[in-house]
Coordinates of C-alpha atoms in Angstrom, one line a residue:
X473 CA 55.6 94.7 69.0
X474 CA 56.7 98.4 67.6
X475 CA 59.7 100.1 69.4
X476 CA 59.6 103.5 70.9
X477 CA 62.2 105.9 69.5
X478 CA 64.7 106.1 72.6
X479 CA 67.8 108.2 73.1
X480 CA 71.2 106.3 73.5
X481 CA 70.8 104.5 77.3
X482 CA 72.7 106.1 80.0
X483 CA 72.9 102.6 81.7
X484 CA 74.2 99.5 80.4
X485 CA 71.9 96.8 82.5
X486 CA 69.3 97.1 85.3
X487 CA 68.9 93.9 86.9
X488 CA 65.6 92.6 88.8
X489 CA 65.2 90.4 91.7
X490 CA 66.8 88.7 94.7
X491 CA 68.8 91.4 97.0
X492 CA 69.9 89.7 100.6
X493 CA 72.5 89.9 103.2
X494 CA 74.7 87.0 102.6
X495 CA 76.3 85.7 106.2
X496 CA 79.1 83.4 105.2
X497 CA 80.4 81.2 107.8
X498 CA 84.1 81.8 108.4
X499 CA 85.1 78.3 109.6
X500 CA 85.9 76.2 106.3
X501 CA 85.2 72.6 106.7
X502 CA 82.4 72.9 109.1
X503 CA 78.8 72.2 109.2
X504 CA 76.6 75.3 109.1
X505 CA 75.6 73.7 112.5
X506 CA 79.0 74.3 114.0
X507 CA 79.8 78.1 112.6
X508 CA 80.7 80.3 115.1
X509 CA 81.2 83.6 113.1
X510 CA 79.9 85.0 110.3
X511 CA 80.9 87.7 107.6
X512 CA 78.3 90.0 105.9
X513 CA 77.9 91.2 102.3
X514 CA 75.5 91.8 99.6
X515 CA 73.8 88.9 97.9
X516 CA 71.2 87.5 95.6
X517 CA 71.7 86.9 92.3
X518 CA 70.7 90.2 90.4
X519 CA 72.5 92.3 93.1
X520 CA 75.6 90.0 92.6
X521 CA 75.5 90.6 88.8
X522 CA 74.8 94.4 89.2
X523 CA 78.0 94.7 91.7
X524 CA 80.2 92.4 89.2
X525 CA 78.8 94.6 86.2
X526 CA 79.9 97.9 87.8
X527 CA 83.2 96.3 89.1
X528 CA 83.9 95.6 85.2
X529 CA 83.2 99.1 84.0
X530 CA 79.6 98.8 83.2
X531 CA 76.8 101.5 84.3
X532 CA 74.4 99.2 86.1
X533 CA 71.0 99.4 88.4
X534 CA 69.0 97.1 90.6
X535 CA 65.2 97.0 90.9
X536 CA 64.4 95.1 94.3
X537 CA 62.7 95.5 97.3
X538 CA 64.8 95.9 101.2
X539 CA 63.3 96.0 104.4
X540 CA 63.2 99.3 106.6
X541 CA 65.9 98.2 108.7
X542 CA 69.3 98.1 108.9
X543 CA 70.0 95.1 106.8
X544 CA 68.3 97.2 104.2
X545 CA 70.1 100.1 104.5
X546 CA 73.2 98.3 104.3
X547 CA 72.5 96.5 101.0
X548 CA 71.4 100.2 99.8
X549 CA 74.4 101.7 101.2
X550 CA 76.9 98.8 99.9
X551 CA 75.6 98.9 96.2
X552 CA 76.0 102.8 96.3
X553 CA 79.6 102.2 97.3
X554 CA 80.0 99.6 94.5
X555 CA 78.6 102.3 92.0
X556 CA 75.5 100.6 91.4
X557 CA 72.4 103.0 90.6
X558 CA 69.8 102.3 93.6
X559 CA 66.6 104.5 92.2
X560 CA 64.9 101.6 91.7
X561 CA 65.1 99.8 95.2
X562 CA 62.2 100.1 97.2
X563 CA 62.0 100.2 101.0
X564 CA 59.4 98.0 102.1
X565 CA 57.6 99.2 105.5
X566 CA 56.3 95.8 106.7
X567 CA 58.9 92.9 105.6
X568 CA 62.1 92.3 106.4
X569 CA 65.4 92.0 104.4
X570 CA 66.1 88.5 103.0
X571 CA 69.3 87.0 104.7
X572 CA 70.9 83.7 103.7
X573 CA 73.5 81.9 105.3
X574 CA 75.9 79.8 104.0
X575 CA 79.2 77.7 104.5
X576 CA 81.7 75.7 102.9
X577 CA 81.4 72.0 104.3
X578 CA 84.0 70.6 101.6
X579 CA 84.9 71.3 98.0
X580 CA 81.9 69.8 97.1
X581 CA 79.1 70.7 99.6
X582 CA 78.2 74.0 100.3
X583 CA 75.0 74.2 102.7
X584 CA 72.9 77.5 102.4
X585 CA 69.7 78.3 104.1
X586 CA 67.2 81.0 102.7
X587 CA 65.5 83.4 105.3
X588 CA 63.0 84.5 102.6
X589 CA 59.6 84.0 104.3
X590 CA 57.4 86.8 103.2
X591 CA 61.0 88.8 102.8
X592 CA 60.9 92.3 101.0
X593 CA 62.3 91.1 97.8
X594 CA 59.8 88.7 97.4
X595 CA 57.2 91.2 97.5
X596 CA 58.2 93.3 94.5
X597 CA 55.3 94.1 92.3
X598 CA 54.7 95.7 88.8
X599 CA 54.1 99.0 90.3
X600 CA 57.8 99.0 91.3
X601 CA 59.0 98.9 88.0
X602 CA 60.0 102.6 86.9
X603 CA 59.4 102.7 83.0
X604 CA 61.9 105.3 82.7
X605 CA 64.5 103.3 84.4
X606 CA 64.2 100.5 82.5
X607 CA 64.0 102.4 79.4
X608 CA 67.3 104.0 80.2
X609 CA 69.1 101.1 80.0
X610 CA 70.6 98.8 77.1
X611 CA 69.2 95.7 78.9
X612 CA 67.1 94.4 81.4
X613 CA 68.2 91.2 83.4
X614 CA 65.5 88.9 84.8
X615 CA 65.9 85.7 86.9
X616 CA 64.0 82.6 87.1
X617 CA 63.6 82.6 90.7
X618 CA 61.4 85.8 90.4
X619 CA 58.9 84.3 88.3
X620 CA 58.4 81.6 91.0
X621 CA 55.9 83.8 92.7
X622 CA 52.7 85.6 91.2
X623 CA 53.7 89.4 92.1
X624 CA 57.5 89.2 91.3
X625 CA 56.5 87.6 88.1
X626 CA 54.1 90.4 87.0
X627 CA 56.9 92.9 88.1
X628 CA 59.6 91.2 85.8
X629 CA 57.0 90.6 83.0
X630 CA 56.5 94.2 83.0
X631 CA 60.0 95.1 82.8
X632 CA 60.4 93.0 79.8
X633 CA 57.6 94.5 77.9
X634 CA 59.2 98.0 78.6
X635 CA 62.5 96.7 77.5
X636 CA 60.9 95.2 74.0
X637 CA 58.8 98.1 73.7
X638 CA 62.1 100.4 73.8
X639 CA 64.2 98.2 71.9
X640 CA 66.2 97.1 74.6
X641 CA 67.8 93.6 75.3
X642 CA 66.3 91.1 77.8
X643 CA 68.6 88.9 79.7
X644 CA 67.4 85.6 81.4
X645 CA 69.6 84.1 84.1
X646 CA 67.6 80.9 84.6
X647 CA 68.9 80.7 88.3
X648 CA 66.7 77.8 89.4
X649 CA 66.8 77.2 93.1
X650 CA 64.2 74.3 93.5
X651 CA 63.4 75.1 97.1
X652 CA 62.4 78.8 96.4
X653 CA 59.7 77.1 94.0
X654 CA 58.6 75.1 96.6
X655 CA 60.2 71.7 95.5
X656 CA 62.7 71.1 98.1
X657 CA 62.8 71.9 102.1
X658 CA 64.3 75.1 104.0
X659 CA 67.5 72.7 104.6
X660 CA 67.9 71.8 101.1
X661 CA 69.0 75.5 99.9
X662 CA 72.1 73.8 98.1
X663 CA 69.7 71.6 96.1
X664 CA 70.3 72.8 92.3
X665 CA 67.9 70.3 90.4
X666 CA 64.5 68.9 90.7
X667 CA 62.6 67.8 87.5
X668 CA 59.6 69.8 87.5
X669 CA 57.1 69.9 84.5
X670 CA 55.3 73.0 85.9
X671 CA 58.6 75.1 86.1
X672 CA 59.4 74.4 82.7
X673 CA 55.9 75.0 81.5
X674 CA 56.1 78.4 83.5
X675 CA 59.2 79.6 82.1
X676 CA 58.5 78.9 78.3
X677 CA 56.6 81.9 77.5
X678 CA 59.5 84.0 78.9
X679 CA 62.1 82.4 76.9
X680 CA 60.3 83.5 73.8
X681 CA 61.1 87.4 74.7
X682 CA 65.0 86.8 75.5
X683 CA 67.7 88.1 73.6
X684 CA 70.1 86.1 76.0
X685 CA 69.6 83.0 78.0
X686 CA 72.4 81.9 80.7
X687 CA 72.2 78.7 82.9
X688 CA 74.1 75.9 83.9
X689 CA 73.7 72.5 82.1
X690 CA 70.9 71.7 85.3
X691 CA 69.1 75.0 84.5
X692 CA 68.8 74.4 80.9
X693 CA 67.3 70.9 81.6
X694 CA 64.7 72.6 83.5
X695 CA 64.2 75.4 80.8
X696 CA 64.2 73.0 78.0
X697 CA 62.1 70.2 79.7
X698 CA 64.7 67.5 79.2
X699 CA 67.8 66.0 80.8
X700 CA 69.4 65.5 77.6
X701 CA 71.5 68.8 77.3
X702 CA 71.6 69.4 73.4
X703 CA 67.7 68.2 73.5
X704 CA 67.2 70.8 76.2
X705 CA 69.0 73.7 74.0
X706 CA 67.1 72.7 71.0
X707 CA 63.9 73.1 73.3
X708 CA 64.7 76.7 74.0
X709 CA 65.9 77.5 70.5
X710 CA 62.3 76.5 69.3
X711 CA 60.9 78.9 71.8
X712 CA 63.5 81.8 71.7
X713 CA 64.6 81.8 68.0
X714 CA 66.6 84.9 68.1
X715 CA 68.3 84.7 71.6
X716 CA 71.9 83.8 72.1
X717 CA 72.0 80.5 74.8
X718 CA 75.2 80.1 76.8
X719 CA 75.2 76.8 78.8
X720 CA 77.7 77.1 82.1
X721 CA 79.7 74.0 82.5
X722 CA 81.7 74.5 85.6
X723 CA 85.2 73.7 85.3
X724 CA 85.1 73.4 81.7
X725 CA 83.8 76.6 80.9
X726 CA 81.2 77.4 78.9
X727 CA 79.7 77.0 75.3
X728 CA 77.4 79.4 73.4
X729 CA 75.1 79.1 70.6
X730 CA 74.2 82.0 68.7
X731 CA 72.3 80.2 65.6
X732 CA 71.2 76.5 65.1
X733 CA 72.0 74.1 67.4
X734 CA 74.8 71.4 66.5
X735 CA 74.4 67.9 67.6
X736 CA 77.1 68.2 69.9
X737 CA 77.9 70.6 72.9
X738 CA 81.5 70.6 71.8
X739 CA 80.7 72.1 68.3
X740 CA 79.3 75.7 70.3
X741 CA 81.3 78.7 70.4
X742 CA 83.6 78.4 73.5
X743 CA 86.5 80.2 74.9
X744 CA 89.5 79.1 77.3
X745 CA 88.8 77.8 80.7
X746 CA 90.7 78.5 83.7
X747 CA 91.6 75.2 86.1
X748 CA 91.9 76.6 89.7
X749 CA 91.4 75.3 93.0
X750 CA 87.5 75.1 93.7
X751 CA 87.0 76.7 97.2
X752 CA 83.4 77.9 97.1
X753 CA 80.8 77.5 93.9
X754 CA 78.3 79.8 95.5
X755 CA 78.0 83.0 93.5
X756 CA 80.6 81.7 90.6
X757 CA 77.5 81.9 88.2
X758 CA 76.7 85.5 88.9
X759 CA 80.5 86.7 88.4
X760 CA 80.1 84.3 85.3
X761 CA 77.5 86.7 84.2
X762 CA 79.1 89.7 84.9
X763 CA 81.9 89.1 82.7
X764 CA 79.9 87.6 79.6
X765 CA 77.6 90.9 79.8
X766 CA 80.7 93.0 79.8
X767 CA 81.6 91.6 76.6
X768 CA 78.4 91.1 75.3
X769 CA 77.0 94.4 76.0
X770 CA 80.0 95.8 74.6
X771 CA 79.7 94.2 71.2
X772 CA 82.9 91.9 71.8
X773 CA 83.2 88.6 69.8
X774 CA 81.4 85.7 71.8
X775 CA 84.6 84.1 72.2
X776 CA 86.1 87.0 74.2
X777 CA 82.6 87.0 76.2
X778 CA 83.4 83.3 77.3
X779 CA 86.9 84.2 78.2
X780 CA 85.9 87.0 80.5
X781 CA 83.0 84.9 81.7
X782 CA 85.0 81.9 82.6
X783 CA 88.0 84.3 84.4
X784 CA 85.6 86.2 86.6
X785 CA 84.0 82.3 87.6
X786 CA 87.5 81.3 88.2
X787 CA 87.9 84.1 90.7
X788 CA 84.7 83.7 92.5
X789 CA 85.4 80.1 93.0
X790 CA 88.6 80.3 94.1
X791 CA 87.3 82.6 97.0
X792 CA 84.9 82.6 99.9
X793 CA 81.9 85.1 99.2
X794 CA 79.7 86.1 96.5
X795 CA 79.6 89.8 95.4
X796 CA 82.8 91.1 97.4
X797 CA 84.9 88.6 95.3
X798 CA 84.2 89.4 91.9
X799 CA 87.0 91.1 90.1
X800 CA 87.5 94.6 89.0
X801 CA 88.2 95.3 85.3
X802 CA 91.9 95.9 86.3
X803 CA 92.1 92.7 88.4
X804 CA 90.9 90.5 85.6
X805 CA 93.1 92.5 82.8
X806 CA 96.0 91.6 85.0
X807 CA 94.9 88.1 85.4
X808 CA 94.4 87.8 81.5
X809 CA 97.5 89.5 80.8
X810 CA 99.7 87.2 83.2
X811 CA 97.8 84.9 84.4
X812 CA 98.9 83.5 88.0
X813 CA 101.3 80.9 89.6
X814 CA 98.5 79.7 92.2
X815 CA 95.7 77.4 91.5
X816 CA 94.3 78.9 94.5
X817 CA 93.8 82.4 93.1
X818 CA 92.9 83.8 96.9
X819 CA 96.8 83.1 97.4
X820 CA 98.1 85.4 94.7
X821 CA 99.4 88.4 96.2
X822 CA 99.6 90.8 93.2
X823 CA 95.8 89.9 92.5
X824 CA 94.7 90.4 96.2
X825 CA 96.2 93.8 95.9
X826 CA 95.1 94.8 93.0
X827 CA 91.4 93.7 94.3
X828 CA 91.7 95.4 97.7
X829 CA 92.9 98.8 96.0
X830 CA 90.1 98.9 93.4
X831 CA 87.4 97.5 96.1
X832 CA 88.4 99.3 99.3
X833 CA 86.2 102.3 100.5
X834 CA 86.9 105.6 98.8
X835 CA 88.6 108.4 100.6
X836 CA 89.0 111.9 100.1
X837 CA 92.5 113.0 97.8
X838 CA 93.8 115.1 100.8
X839 CA 94.0 114.1 104.5
X840 CA 94.5 116.6 107.1
X841 CA 94.5 115.1 110.3
X842 CA 95.1 115.9 114.2
X843 CA 97.1 113.0 115.8
X844 CA 96.3 112.3 119.4
X845 CA 97.0 108.8 119.6
X846 CA 99.7 109.4 122.0
X847 CA 100.1 107.7 124.9
X848 CA 103.3 107.4 126.9
X849 CA 103.9 111.5 126.2
X850 CA 100.4 112.3 127.8
X851 CA 101.0 109.8 130.8
X852 CA 104.4 111.5 131.4
X853 CA 102.9 115.1 131.3
X854 CA 100.0 113.8 133.8
X855 CA 102.6 112.3 136.0
X856 CA 104.7 115.1 136.1
X857 CA 101.5 117.3 137.0
X858 CA 100.1 115.2 139.3
X859 CA 96.8 114.3 137.1
X860 CA 95.2 111.2 136.9
X861 CA 95.7 109.1 133.8
X862 CA 92.1 109.0 133.5
X863 CA 92.0 112.5 132.7
X864 CA 93.4 111.9 129.2
X865 CA 90.5 110.7 128.2
X866 CA 88.3 113.6 128.3
X867 CA 91.2 115.5 126.9
X868 CA 91.1 113.6 123.8
X869 CA 87.4 114.2 123.4
X870 CA 88.1 117.9 123.5
X871 CA 90.7 117.5 120.7
X872 CA 87.8 115.8 118.7
X873 CA 85.8 118.9 119.2
X874 CA 88.8 121.1 118.1
X875 CA 89.5 119.2 115.0
X876 CA 85.2 119.4 114.2
X877 CA 85.5 123.1 114.6
X878 CA 88.2 123.5 112.2
X879 CA 86.7 120.6 109.6
X880 CA 83.4 122.3 109.8
X881 CA 81.8 119.3 107.8
X882 CA 84.4 119.4 105.0
X883 CA 85.7 116.1 103.7
X884 CA 89.6 115.5 104.2
X885 CA 89.9 116.0 107.7
X886 CA 90.8 112.9 110.1
X887 CA 92.3 111.9 113.6
X888 CA 94.5 109.3 114.7
X889 CA 93.2 108.1 118.3
X890 CA 94.1 105.2 120.2
X891 CA 91.9 102.6 122.1
X892 CA 93.9 103.1 125.4
X893 CA 92.8 106.5 126.3
X894 CA 90.8 107.5 123.3
X895 CA 87.8 105.0 123.6
X896 CA 85.1 107.7 123.9
X897 CA 87.2 110.2 121.6
X898 CA 86.7 107.5 118.9
X899 CA 83.2 107.3 119.4
X900 CA 82.8 110.9 119.0
X901 CA 85.2 111.2 115.8
X902 CA 82.8 109.0 114.2
X903 CA 80.3 111.3 114.7
X904 CA 81.8 113.9 112.7
X905 CA 82.4 111.6 109.9
X906 CA 86.7 111.7 110.1
X907 CA 88.8 109.5 108.4
X908 CA 90.2 107.6 111.8
X909 CA 93.7 106.0 112.4
X910 CA 94.2 103.9 115.0
X911 CA 97.7 102.7 116.4
X912 CA 99.0 99.1 117.3
X913 CA 102.6 99.2 118.1
X914 CA 103.8 99.5 121.6
X915 CA 104.5 103.0 121.9
X916 CA 108.6 103.6 121.7
X917 CA 109.1 100.0 121.0
X918 CA 112.3 99.2 118.9
X919 CA 112.4 96.5 117.6
X920 CA 108.5 96.8 117.0
X921 CA 106.0 95.5 119.0
X922 CA 102.7 95.5 119.5
X923 CA 100.2 97.4 122.5
X924 CA 98.7 94.0 124.1
X925 CA 98.0 92.5 120.9
X926 CA 99.4 89.1 120.8
X927 CA 96.9 88.3 118.0
X928 CA 96.6 90.9 115.6
X929 CA 93.7 89.5 113.5
X930 CA 91.8 88.6 116.6
X931 CA 92.3 92.2 117.9
X932 CA 91.6 94.0 114.7
X933 CA 88.3 92.1 113.8
X934 CA 86.7 93.9 116.6
X935 CA 87.4 97.5 115.1
X936 CA 84.7 99.3 112.9
X937 CA 85.5 98.5 109.4
X938 CA 86.2 102.5 108.6
X939 CA 89.3 102.5 111.1
X940 CA 92.4 102.6 109.4
X941 CA 95.4 100.7 111.3
X942 CA 98.0 102.7 111.8
X943 CA 101.6 101.1 112.6
X944 CA 105.0 103.2 113.6
X945 CA 108.1 101.7 113.0
X946 CA 111.5 103.4 113.8
X947 CA 113.1 101.8 110.9
X948 CA 116.5 102.3 109.2
X949 CA 117.6 100.4 106.2
X950 CA 121.3 100.5 107.5
X951 CA 119.9 98.8 110.8
X952 CA 121.8 95.5 112.0
X953 CA 120.5 92.6 110.4
X954 CA 119.1 90.9 113.2
X955 CA 117.2 94.1 114.2
X956 CA 115.9 94.4 110.2
X957 CA 114.7 91.0 110.2
X958 CA 112.5 91.2 113.6
X959 CA 111.2 94.5 112.5
X960 CA 110.4 93.5 108.8
X961 CA 108.6 90.2 110.5
X962 CA 106.4 92.1 112.6
X963 CA 105.6 94.7 109.7
X964 CA 104.7 91.7 107.7
X965 CA 102.4 90.6 110.5
X966 CA 100.6 94.0 110.5
X967 CA 100.3 94.1 106.8
X968 CA 98.8 90.3 106.7
X969 CA 96.4 91.1 109.7
X970 CA 95.0 94.4 108.1
X971 CA 94.3 92.5 105.0
X972 CA 92.8 89.6 106.3
X973 CA 90.2 91.5 108.3
X974 CA 89.9 94.2 105.3
X975 CA 91.1 97.2 107.3
X976 CA 93.2 99.8 105.4
X977 CA 96.8 100.3 106.3
X978 CA 98.8 103.2 107.4
X979 CA 102.5 102.5 108.1
X980 CA 104.6 105.4 109.6
X981 CA 108.3 105.1 109.4
X982 CA 110.7 107.0 111.4
X983 CA 114.3 107.0 110.4
X984 CA 116.0 110.2 111.8
X985 CA 115.6 109.2 115.2
X986 CA 118.1 106.5 115.1
X987 CA 120.8 107.8 112.6
X988 CA 121.2 110.7 110.3
X989 CA 118.4 111.3 107.6
X990 CA 120.1 111.8 104.3
X991 CA 118.1 112.5 101.1
X992 CA 118.3 108.6 99.9
X993 CA 117.3 107.1 103.6
X994 CA 113.9 106.7 103.1
X995 CA 113.7 105.9 99.7
X996 CA 116.0 103.0 100.4
X997 CA 113.6 102.1 103.5
X998 CA 110.6 102.2 101.3
X999 CA 112.5 100.0 98.5
X1000 CA 113.2 97.7 101.0
X1001 CA 109.8 97.5 102.5
X1002 CA 108.2 96.8 99.3
X1003 CA 110.5 94.2 98.2
X1004 CA 109.3 92.0 100.8
X1005 CA 105.6 92.6 100.1
X1006 CA 104.7 95.6 102.2
X1007 CA 102.3 97.6 100.4
X1008 CA 100.2 99.9 102.6
X1009 CA 97.4 102.3 101.6
X1010 CA 99.3 105.4 103.3
X1011 CA 102.6 106.1 104.3
X1012 CA 103.2 108.5 107.2
X1013 CA 106.8 110.1 106.7
X1014 CA 109.0 112.5 108.7
X1015 CA 109.9 115.8 106.7
X1016 CA 112.5 116.0 104.4
X1017 CA 114.2 119.5 103.5
X1018 CA 115.0 118.4 100.1
X1019 CA 112.2 118.6 97.5
X1020 CA 114.4 116.0 95.6
X1021 CA 114.2 113.2 98.5
X1022 CA 110.3 113.6 98.2
X1023 CA 110.5 113.0 94.6
X1024 CA 112.8 110.0 95.0
X1025 CA 110.1 108.7 97.6
X1026 CA 107.5 109.5 95.2
X1027 CA 109.2 107.3 92.5
X1028 CA 109.7 104.5 94.6
X1029 CA 105.8 104.2 95.4
X1030 CA 104.8 104.9 91.5
X1031 CA 107.2 102.1 90.9
X1032 CA 106.1 99.6 93.3
X1033 CA 102.6 100.4 94.0
X1034 CA 100.4 102.9 91.5
X1035 CA 97.4 101.9 94.0
X1036 CA 99.0 103.7 96.9
X1037 CA 96.5 106.6 98.3
X1038 CA 99.7 108.7 99.2
X1039 CA 101.8 110.2 101.7
X1040 CA 101.2 112.4 104.8
X1041 CA 103.4 114.2 106.9
X1042 CA 104.4 113.7 110.8
X1043 CA 105.2 116.6 112.6
X1044 CA 107.7 115.1 115.2
X1045 CA 106.7 118.1 117.8
X1046 CA 108.4 120.5 115.3
X1047 CA 107.5 124.3 115.7
X1048 CA 105.0 125.5 113.3
X1049 CA 107.5 127.6 111.4
X1050 CA 109.4 124.3 110.7
X1051 CA 106.5 122.4 109.8
X1052 CA 105.4 125.3 107.3
X1053 CA 108.6 125.2 105.6
X1054 CA 108.7 121.2 105.6
X1055 CA 105.0 121.8 103.8
X1056 CA 106.8 123.8 101.1
X1057 CA 109.0 121.1 100.1
X1058 CA 106.7 118.3 100.4
X1059 CA 104.3 120.0 98.2
X1060 CA 106.6 119.7 95.1
X1061 CA 105.7 115.6 95.3
X1062 CA 102.0 114.9 94.2
X1063 CA 101.9 112.0 96.3
X1064 CA 102.1 114.0 99.5
X1065 CA 98.3 114.5 100.4
X1066 CA 98.4 116.2 103.8
X1067 CA 99.7 115.8 107.1
X1068 CA 98.7 113.9 110.5
X1069 CA 100.5 116.5 113.4
X1070 CA 100.1 115.8 117.0
X1071 CA 102.1 117.8 120.0
X1072 CA 102.6 121.0 117.6
X1073 CA 98.8 121.4 117.9
X1074 CA 97.9 119.8 121.3
X1075 CA 101.1 119.8 123.4
X1076 CA 100.8 123.2 125.3
X1077 CA 97.1 122.9 125.9
X1078 CA 97.4 119.6 127.1
X1079 CA 100.0 121.0 129.6
X1080 CA 98.0 123.7 130.6
X1081 CA 94.6 121.8 131.1
X1082 CA 96.1 118.6 133.0
X1083 CA 97.6 121.3 135.1
X1084 CA 94.4 122.9 136.0
X1085 CA 95.4 126.5 134.4
X1086 CA 92.8 126.5 131.6
X1087 CA 89.3 124.8 131.3
X1088 CA 87.7 123.1 128.2
X1089 CA 86.9 125.7 126.0
X1090 CA 90.4 127.6 126.4
X1091 CA 91.7 124.3 125.6
X1092 CA 89.7 123.5 122.8
X1093 CA 89.9 126.9 121.4
X1094 CA 94.0 126.6 121.5
X1095 CA 93.9 123.3 119.8
X1096 CA 91.6 124.7 116.8
X1097 CA 93.5 127.6 116.3
X1098 CA 96.5 125.6 116.1
X1099 CA 95.3 122.9 113.6
X1100 CA 93.6 125.9 111.5
X1101 CA 96.9 127.6 111.1
X1102 CA 98.3 124.3 109.7
X1103 CA 95.7 123.6 107.7
X1104 CA 95.8 127.2 106.1
X1105 CA 99.5 126.6 105.6
X1106 CA 98.9 123.3 103.8
X1107 CA 96.4 124.5 101.5
X1108 CA 97.9 127.7 100.9
X1109 CA 95.2 130.0 102.2
X1110 CA 97.3 131.8 104.6
X1111 CA 99.9 132.8 101.6
X1112 CA 97.2 133.8 99.7
X1113 CA 95.8 136.3 102.3

């Protein structure tokens, strides 16, 4: 077919087809019948591949349908967060988003159930294919599953026709799921192969239009109509003389055939395999495809494409879920450059840190926070004034309103709020889109202890995903060895719990309350904490009078964790003038991103309000006025004025 002249594509890849919500059982080694809790993520072969491609640096988009409900919005929002173009996603007003329930029974058994009867993505039709979107991409990827129904087959066929008209590449992921072709029962979602001459015949005309065909040996068998792998590949070659054919072989890696098919699979083009412990094979093929496409669409040698694909597949089989576990480019490069001492990659702390840091939700570059997570201090004021502790909760809601008046919807503002007195305030802070940090330490504890949290992970899992775990530790590197050991053990517990439940972590270190604060005290503290594996997203540190001390702190962080979001200053109830001077010293270090100040802002208003001297509006205005002044001092607007 004659191609249409087209500008250089803005996208690398458009994927078409399945988009679901995966619900993964968290009890490993259980039957699906016995699973008690699930973790939620985006799923479906094309969506997983689009996410993986985006993580590896390709510009990707998805064409699919989702329901007009919470699960559909979750998919759309999550894809946007991953950097995937969602212009091709249609919202179906009458059908529900597809769901998949999955479990890990053992190293070879992975039961799953597709909830896909009349679901949104299986209602995709030719009219949903935007010609301009397909034409704007270097390649379009279609999947075998979506050729199992007439409407979805028509949609993918239209996309192929558009791609070929504009001279774009066509990629087929054979993606054979027998039960989605009606060849196995609902409970047989794990089944990978059922012989079917009808499916083979159906795929034949599609293969003839493809530039890249990828499948497991079983999928090659169904596409080629033979259970002899070489014979099946030759049958595919006869139908698709121009296609590069990739046969995935699990732990043996893959083999690629760009031209004539040899007598042995071993004579194809290969890349090194990566022997790892198999934890869960589900989604491994999608990670493999993302890695292969990163090379293939960038014109890399096929051996390189194989290497990247095999490595991405190794990451996937060593972890639990599908899309969330696909590596980022930084993570992949680190693995290829240095390898891993672990066969179970999910236990590699360095790789896990890079994975977390390069996939965590974005946050603003600056952070200006009103800290009112105080518990003991406000209870003491209430007791002194004869006010009920229950009133503290209402005061914290006023503090949220004060912060909102200063923020005025701008990014980069936040609050530190506790769950003891701040439950309603936490709800209201979310209404304003604030960055939110929540304390877990027992107030004033030294050695560090936790506030009603015997099991940190079990407690943190109940927090909303966007809440940051905040832990204050009165810590000095010259503390007695017994105290250091206890403190560091508890900080490691916090770090492990936050990473396990995928919550951001802010560690607050106060060294000056229990000894002199020299210019090297805080740098030495951070050096020691990094040495034991503590790598928080944020540090919250006390003011340093000497700019050189801030430079030393920044150098420690840069040396140990280039992914650290930065530092915020704490206030320690200092007068505003002292804080402004501290701001000036801190601004010399670019890792200091703002402040999280509390009593300097709210203490006077809290005493007057709890004592009945002022009302709600006066207290709100007083806190907003002080917060605004500190904000202006940090940004330099007051100086400019």
